[in-house]
PDB file of C-alpha atoms in Angstrom:
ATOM      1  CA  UNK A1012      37.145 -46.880  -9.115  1.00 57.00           C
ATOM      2  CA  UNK A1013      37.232 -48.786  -5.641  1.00 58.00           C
ATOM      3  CA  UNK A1014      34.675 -49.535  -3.343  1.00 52.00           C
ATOM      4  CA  UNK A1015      35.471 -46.954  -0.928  1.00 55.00           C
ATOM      5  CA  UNK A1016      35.893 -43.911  -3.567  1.00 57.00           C
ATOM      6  CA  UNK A1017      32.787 -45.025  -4.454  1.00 55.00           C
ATOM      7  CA  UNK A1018      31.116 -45.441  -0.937  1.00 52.00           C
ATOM      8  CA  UNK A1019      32.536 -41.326  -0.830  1.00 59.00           C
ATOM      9  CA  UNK A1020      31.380 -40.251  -4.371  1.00 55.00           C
ATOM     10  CA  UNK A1021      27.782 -41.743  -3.265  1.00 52.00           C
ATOM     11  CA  UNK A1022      27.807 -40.423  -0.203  1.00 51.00           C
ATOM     12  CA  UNK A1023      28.876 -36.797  -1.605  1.00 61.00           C
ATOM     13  CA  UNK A1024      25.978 -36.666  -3.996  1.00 60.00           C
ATOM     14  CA  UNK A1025      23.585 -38.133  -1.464  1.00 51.00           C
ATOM     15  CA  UNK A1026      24.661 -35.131   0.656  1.00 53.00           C
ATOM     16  CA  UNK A1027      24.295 -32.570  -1.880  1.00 48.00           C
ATOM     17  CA  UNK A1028      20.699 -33.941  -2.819  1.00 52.00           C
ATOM     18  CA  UNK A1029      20.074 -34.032   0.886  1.00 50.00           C
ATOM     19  CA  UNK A1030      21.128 -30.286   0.895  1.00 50.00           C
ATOM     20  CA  UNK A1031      19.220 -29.036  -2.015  1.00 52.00           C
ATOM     21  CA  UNK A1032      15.742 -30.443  -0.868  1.00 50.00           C
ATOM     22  CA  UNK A1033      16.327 -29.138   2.283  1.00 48.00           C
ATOM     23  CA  UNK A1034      17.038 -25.780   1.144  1.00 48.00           C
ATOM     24  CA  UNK A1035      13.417 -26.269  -0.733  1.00 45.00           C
ATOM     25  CA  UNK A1036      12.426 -26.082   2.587  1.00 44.00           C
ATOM     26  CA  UNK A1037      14.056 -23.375   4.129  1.00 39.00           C
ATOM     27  CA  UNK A1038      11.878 -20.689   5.415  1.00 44.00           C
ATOM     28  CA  UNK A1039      12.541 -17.101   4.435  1.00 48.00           C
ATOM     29  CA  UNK A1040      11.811 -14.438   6.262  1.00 52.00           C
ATOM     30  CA  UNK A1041       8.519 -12.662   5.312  1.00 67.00           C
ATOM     31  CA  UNK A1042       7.637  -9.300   5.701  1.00 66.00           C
ATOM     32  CA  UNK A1043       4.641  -8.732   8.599  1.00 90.00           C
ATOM     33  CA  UNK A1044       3.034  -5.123   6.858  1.00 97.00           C
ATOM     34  CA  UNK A1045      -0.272  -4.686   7.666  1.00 97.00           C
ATOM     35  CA  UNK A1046      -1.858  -1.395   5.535  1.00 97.00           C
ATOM     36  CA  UNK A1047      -4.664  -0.233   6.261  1.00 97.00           C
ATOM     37  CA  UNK A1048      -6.907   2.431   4.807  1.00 97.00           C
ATOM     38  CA  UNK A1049      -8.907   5.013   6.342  1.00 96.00           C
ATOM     39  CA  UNK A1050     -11.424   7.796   5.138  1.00 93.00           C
ATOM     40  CA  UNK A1051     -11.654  10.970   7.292  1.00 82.00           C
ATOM     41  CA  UNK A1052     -15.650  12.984   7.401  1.00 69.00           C
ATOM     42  CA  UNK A1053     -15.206  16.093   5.560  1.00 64.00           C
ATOM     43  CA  UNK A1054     -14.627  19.217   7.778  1.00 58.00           C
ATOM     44  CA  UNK A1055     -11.038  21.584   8.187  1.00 54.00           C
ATOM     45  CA  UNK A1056      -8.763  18.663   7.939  1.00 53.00           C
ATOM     46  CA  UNK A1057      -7.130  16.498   5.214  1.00 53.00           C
ATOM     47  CA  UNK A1058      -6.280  14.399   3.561  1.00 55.00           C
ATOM     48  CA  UNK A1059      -9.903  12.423   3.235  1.00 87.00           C
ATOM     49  CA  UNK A1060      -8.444   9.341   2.088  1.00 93.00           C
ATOM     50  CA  UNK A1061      -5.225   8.021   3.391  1.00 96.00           C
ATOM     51  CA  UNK A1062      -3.501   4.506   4.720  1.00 97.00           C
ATOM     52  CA  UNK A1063      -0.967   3.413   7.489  1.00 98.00           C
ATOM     53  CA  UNK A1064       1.230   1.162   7.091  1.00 97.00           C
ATOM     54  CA  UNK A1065       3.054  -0.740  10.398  1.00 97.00           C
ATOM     55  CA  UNK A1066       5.035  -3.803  10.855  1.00 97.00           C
ATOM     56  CA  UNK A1067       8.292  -5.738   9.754  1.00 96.00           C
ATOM     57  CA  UNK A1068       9.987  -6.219   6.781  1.00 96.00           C
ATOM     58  CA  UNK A1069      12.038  -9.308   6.165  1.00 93.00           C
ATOM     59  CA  UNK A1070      15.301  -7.877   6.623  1.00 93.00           C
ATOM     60  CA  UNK A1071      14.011  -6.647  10.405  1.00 94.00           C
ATOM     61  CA  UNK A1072      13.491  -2.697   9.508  1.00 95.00           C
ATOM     62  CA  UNK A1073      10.363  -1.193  11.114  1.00 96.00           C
ATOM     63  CA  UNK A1074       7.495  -0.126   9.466  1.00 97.00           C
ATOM     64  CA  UNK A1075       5.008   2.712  11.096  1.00 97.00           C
ATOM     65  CA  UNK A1076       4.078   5.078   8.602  1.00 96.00           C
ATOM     66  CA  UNK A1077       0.848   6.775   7.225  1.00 97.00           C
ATOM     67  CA  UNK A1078       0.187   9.153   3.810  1.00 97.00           C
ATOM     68  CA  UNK A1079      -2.478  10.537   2.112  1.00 95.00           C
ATOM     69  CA  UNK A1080      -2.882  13.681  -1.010  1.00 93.00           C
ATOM     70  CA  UNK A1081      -4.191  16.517  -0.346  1.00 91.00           C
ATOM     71  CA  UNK A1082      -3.790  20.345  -0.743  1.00 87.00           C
ATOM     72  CA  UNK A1083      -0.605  22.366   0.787  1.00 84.00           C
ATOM     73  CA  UNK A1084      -3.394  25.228   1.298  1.00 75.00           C
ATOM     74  CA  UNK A1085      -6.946  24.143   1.323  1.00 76.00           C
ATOM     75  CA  UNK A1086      -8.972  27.227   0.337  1.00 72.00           C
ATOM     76  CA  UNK A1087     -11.731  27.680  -2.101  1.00 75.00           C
ATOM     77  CA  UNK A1088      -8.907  27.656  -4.717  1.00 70.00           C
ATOM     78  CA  UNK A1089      -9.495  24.129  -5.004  1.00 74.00           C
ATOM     79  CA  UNK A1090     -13.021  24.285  -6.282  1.00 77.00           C
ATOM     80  CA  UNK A1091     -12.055  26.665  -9.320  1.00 77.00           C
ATOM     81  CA  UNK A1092      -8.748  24.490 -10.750  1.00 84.00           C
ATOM     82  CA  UNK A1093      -5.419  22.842  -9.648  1.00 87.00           C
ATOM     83  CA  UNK A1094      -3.565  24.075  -6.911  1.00 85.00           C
ATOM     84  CA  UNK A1095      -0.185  22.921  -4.811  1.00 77.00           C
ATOM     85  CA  UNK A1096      -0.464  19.617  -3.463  1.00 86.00           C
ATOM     86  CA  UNK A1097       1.816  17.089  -1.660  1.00 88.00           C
ATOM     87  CA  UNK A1098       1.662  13.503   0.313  1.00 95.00           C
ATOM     88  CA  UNK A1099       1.215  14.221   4.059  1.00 91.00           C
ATOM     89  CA  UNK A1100       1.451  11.969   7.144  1.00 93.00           C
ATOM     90  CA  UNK A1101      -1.281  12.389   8.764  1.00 92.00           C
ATOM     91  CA  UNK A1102      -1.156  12.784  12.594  1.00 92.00           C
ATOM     92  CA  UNK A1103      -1.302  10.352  15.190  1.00 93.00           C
ATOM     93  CA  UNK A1104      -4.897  11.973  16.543  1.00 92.00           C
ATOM     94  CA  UNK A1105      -6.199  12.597  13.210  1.00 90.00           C
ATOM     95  CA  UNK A1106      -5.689   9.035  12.698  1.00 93.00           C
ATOM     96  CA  UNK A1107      -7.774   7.984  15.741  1.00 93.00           C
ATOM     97  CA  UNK A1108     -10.444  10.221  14.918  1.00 91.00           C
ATOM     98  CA  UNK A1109     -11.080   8.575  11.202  1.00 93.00           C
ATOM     99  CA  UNK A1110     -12.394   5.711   9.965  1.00 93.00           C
ATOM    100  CA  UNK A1111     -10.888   2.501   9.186  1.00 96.00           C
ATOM    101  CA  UNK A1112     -12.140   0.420   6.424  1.00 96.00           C
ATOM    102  CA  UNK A1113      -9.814  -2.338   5.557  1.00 97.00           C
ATOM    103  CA  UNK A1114      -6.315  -3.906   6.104  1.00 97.00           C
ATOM    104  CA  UNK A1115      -4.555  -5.771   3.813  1.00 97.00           C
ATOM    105  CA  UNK A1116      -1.094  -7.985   4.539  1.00 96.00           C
ATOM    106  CA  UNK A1117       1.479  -7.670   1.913  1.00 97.00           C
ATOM    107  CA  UNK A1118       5.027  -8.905   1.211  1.00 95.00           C
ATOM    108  CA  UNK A1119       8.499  -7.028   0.877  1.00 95.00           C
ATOM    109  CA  UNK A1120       7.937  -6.834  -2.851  1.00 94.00           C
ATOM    110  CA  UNK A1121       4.095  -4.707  -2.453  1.00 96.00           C
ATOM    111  CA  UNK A1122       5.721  -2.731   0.349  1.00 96.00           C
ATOM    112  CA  UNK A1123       8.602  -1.740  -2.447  1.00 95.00           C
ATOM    113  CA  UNK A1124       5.425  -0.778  -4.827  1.00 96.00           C
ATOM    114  CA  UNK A1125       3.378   0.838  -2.160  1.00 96.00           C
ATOM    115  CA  UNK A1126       6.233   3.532  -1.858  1.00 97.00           C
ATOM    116  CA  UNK A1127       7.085   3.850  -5.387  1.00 97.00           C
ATOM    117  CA  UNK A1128       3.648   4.659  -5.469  1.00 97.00           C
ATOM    118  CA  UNK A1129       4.182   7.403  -2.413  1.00 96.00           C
ATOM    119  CA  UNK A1130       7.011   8.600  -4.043  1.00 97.00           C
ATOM    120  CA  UNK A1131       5.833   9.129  -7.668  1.00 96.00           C
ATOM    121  CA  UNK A1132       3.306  11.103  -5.937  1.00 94.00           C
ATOM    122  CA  UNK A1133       5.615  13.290  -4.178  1.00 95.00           C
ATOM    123  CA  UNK A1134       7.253  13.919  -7.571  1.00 95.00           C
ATOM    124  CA  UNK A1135       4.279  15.142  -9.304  1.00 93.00           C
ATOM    125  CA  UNK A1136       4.861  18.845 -10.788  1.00 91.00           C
ATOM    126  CA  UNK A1137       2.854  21.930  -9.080  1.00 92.00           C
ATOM    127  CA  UNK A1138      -0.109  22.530  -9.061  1.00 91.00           C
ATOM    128  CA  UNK A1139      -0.815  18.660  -8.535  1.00 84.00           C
ATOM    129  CA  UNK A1140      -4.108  18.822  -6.744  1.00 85.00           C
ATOM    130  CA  UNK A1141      -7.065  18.767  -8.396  1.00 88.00           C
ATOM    131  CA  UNK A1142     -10.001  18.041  -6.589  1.00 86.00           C
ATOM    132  CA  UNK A1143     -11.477  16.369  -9.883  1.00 88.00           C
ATOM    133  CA  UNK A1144      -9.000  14.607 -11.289  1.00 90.00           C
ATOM    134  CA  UNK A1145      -5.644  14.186  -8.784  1.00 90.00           C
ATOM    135  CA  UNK A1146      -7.139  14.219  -5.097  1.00 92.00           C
ATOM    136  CA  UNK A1147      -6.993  12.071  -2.273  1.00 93.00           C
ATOM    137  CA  UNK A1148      -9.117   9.727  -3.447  1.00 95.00           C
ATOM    138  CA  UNK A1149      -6.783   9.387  -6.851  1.00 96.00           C
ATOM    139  CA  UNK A1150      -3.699   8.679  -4.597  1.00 96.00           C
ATOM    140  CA  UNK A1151      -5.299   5.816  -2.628  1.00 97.00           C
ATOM    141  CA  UNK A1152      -6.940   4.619  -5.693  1.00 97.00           C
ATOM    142  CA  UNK A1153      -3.750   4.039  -7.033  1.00 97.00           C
ATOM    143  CA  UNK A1154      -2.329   2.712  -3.811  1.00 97.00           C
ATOM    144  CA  UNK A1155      -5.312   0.028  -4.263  1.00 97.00           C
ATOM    145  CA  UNK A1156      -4.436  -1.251  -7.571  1.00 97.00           C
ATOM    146  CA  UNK A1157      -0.382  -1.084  -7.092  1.00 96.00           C
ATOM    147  CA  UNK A1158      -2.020  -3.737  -3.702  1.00 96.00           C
ATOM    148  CA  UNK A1159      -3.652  -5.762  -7.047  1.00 95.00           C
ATOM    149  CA  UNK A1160      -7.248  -5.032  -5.470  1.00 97.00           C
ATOM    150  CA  UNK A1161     -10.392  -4.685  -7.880  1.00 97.00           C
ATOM    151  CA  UNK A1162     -11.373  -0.175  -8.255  1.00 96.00           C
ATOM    152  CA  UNK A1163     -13.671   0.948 -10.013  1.00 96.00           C
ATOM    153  CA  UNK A1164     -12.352   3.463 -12.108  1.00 94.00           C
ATOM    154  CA  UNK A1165     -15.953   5.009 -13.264  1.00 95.00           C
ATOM    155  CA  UNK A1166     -16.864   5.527  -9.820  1.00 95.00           C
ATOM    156  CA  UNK A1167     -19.136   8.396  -8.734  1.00 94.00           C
ATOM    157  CA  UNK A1168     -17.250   8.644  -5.163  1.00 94.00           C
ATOM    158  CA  UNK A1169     -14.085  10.216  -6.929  1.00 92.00           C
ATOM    159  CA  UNK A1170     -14.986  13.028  -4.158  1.00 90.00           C
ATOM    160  CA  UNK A1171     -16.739  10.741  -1.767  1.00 92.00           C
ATOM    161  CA  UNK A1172     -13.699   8.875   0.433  1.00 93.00           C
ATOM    162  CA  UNK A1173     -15.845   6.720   2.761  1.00 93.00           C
ATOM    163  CA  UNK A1174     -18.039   5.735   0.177  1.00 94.00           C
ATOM    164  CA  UNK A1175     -15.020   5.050  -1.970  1.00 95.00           C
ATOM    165  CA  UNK A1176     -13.529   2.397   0.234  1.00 96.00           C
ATOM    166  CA  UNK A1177     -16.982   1.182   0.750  1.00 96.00           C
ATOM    167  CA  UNK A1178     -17.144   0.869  -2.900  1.00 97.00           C
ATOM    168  CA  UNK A1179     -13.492  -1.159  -2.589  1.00 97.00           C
ATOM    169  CA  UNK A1180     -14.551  -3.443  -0.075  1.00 97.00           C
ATOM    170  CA  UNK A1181     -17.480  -4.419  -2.200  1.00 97.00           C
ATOM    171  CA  UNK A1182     -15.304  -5.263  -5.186  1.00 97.00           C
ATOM    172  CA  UNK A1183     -12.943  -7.000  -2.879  1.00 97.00           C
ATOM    173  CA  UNK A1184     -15.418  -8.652  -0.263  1.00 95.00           C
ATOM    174  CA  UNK A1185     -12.721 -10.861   1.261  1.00 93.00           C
ATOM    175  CA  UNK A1186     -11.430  -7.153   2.545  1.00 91.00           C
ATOM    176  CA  UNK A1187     -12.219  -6.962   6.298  1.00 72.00           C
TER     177      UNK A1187
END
């Protein structure tokens, strides 16, 4: 080998090494999605429990979205045994008008599992509400954990939303 193929070969592999630790380097894009959950006071509207999710993912696509569980008809059907249920968007005014607890920033890769989460919901067989043991408070439980946030799953607040999240933010007190 002569000096100058070897001044080249040495200056190929400096090159690549230069191009590999810079690459270490690189900044992805990161998804901006802020989700934050809400409780609603009991009265004629549901769902009680429910989050809304806005911002960007990596890849640019918008993110401005909200769901909660609750009951297709709420009627006093509910306090005797399951009835028809379904994930609902709640309303932009219904949102104002209820209480946000907490907001948590996750990644692409949570956002995926936040609406696997939504949509194994949606694909739960009828009669899928049940105010003790599938209701609003079940969904964003779920939600919570898919987020890898501490629940308490022998809570008393199963039917208590505010007092769930206040519950949440306890276990979690770095939650805002």
């Amino acid at each position: 080998m002569n000096v100058k193929s070897g001044f080249t070969y040495l200056l190929r592999i400096v090159g690549l090494v230069a191009l590999f630790f810079a690459a270490s380097f690189s900044v992805t894009a990161r998804a901006d999605v802020n989700v934050t959950f809400y409780s609603h006071d009991f009265g004629k509207n549901f769902p009680h429990a429910f989050f809304v999710a806005k911002g960007e993912l990596s890849d640019g696509k918008k993110v401005d979205t909200a769901f909660g569980f609750t009951a297709i008809n709420v009627s006093p059907g509910i306090l005797f045994g399951s009835v028809n249920g379904h994930v609902k968007a709640p309303s932009a005014s219904y949102i104002a008008s209820s209480n946000p607890h907490f907001t948590v920033k996750i990644d692409d890769g949570k956002y995926r599992k936040l609406m696997a989460v939504v949509q194994k919901w949606q694909a739960i067989p009828q009669k899928s509400y049940s105010l003790n043991k599938r209701n609003c408070v079940h969904f964003i439980n779920d939600v919570i954990k898919t987020l890898d946030l501490k629940t308490n799953l022998k809570t008393a607040n199963w039917k208590k939303p505010r007092s769930f999240m206040e519950e949440v933010m306890k276990l979690n007190p770095f939650l805002k």
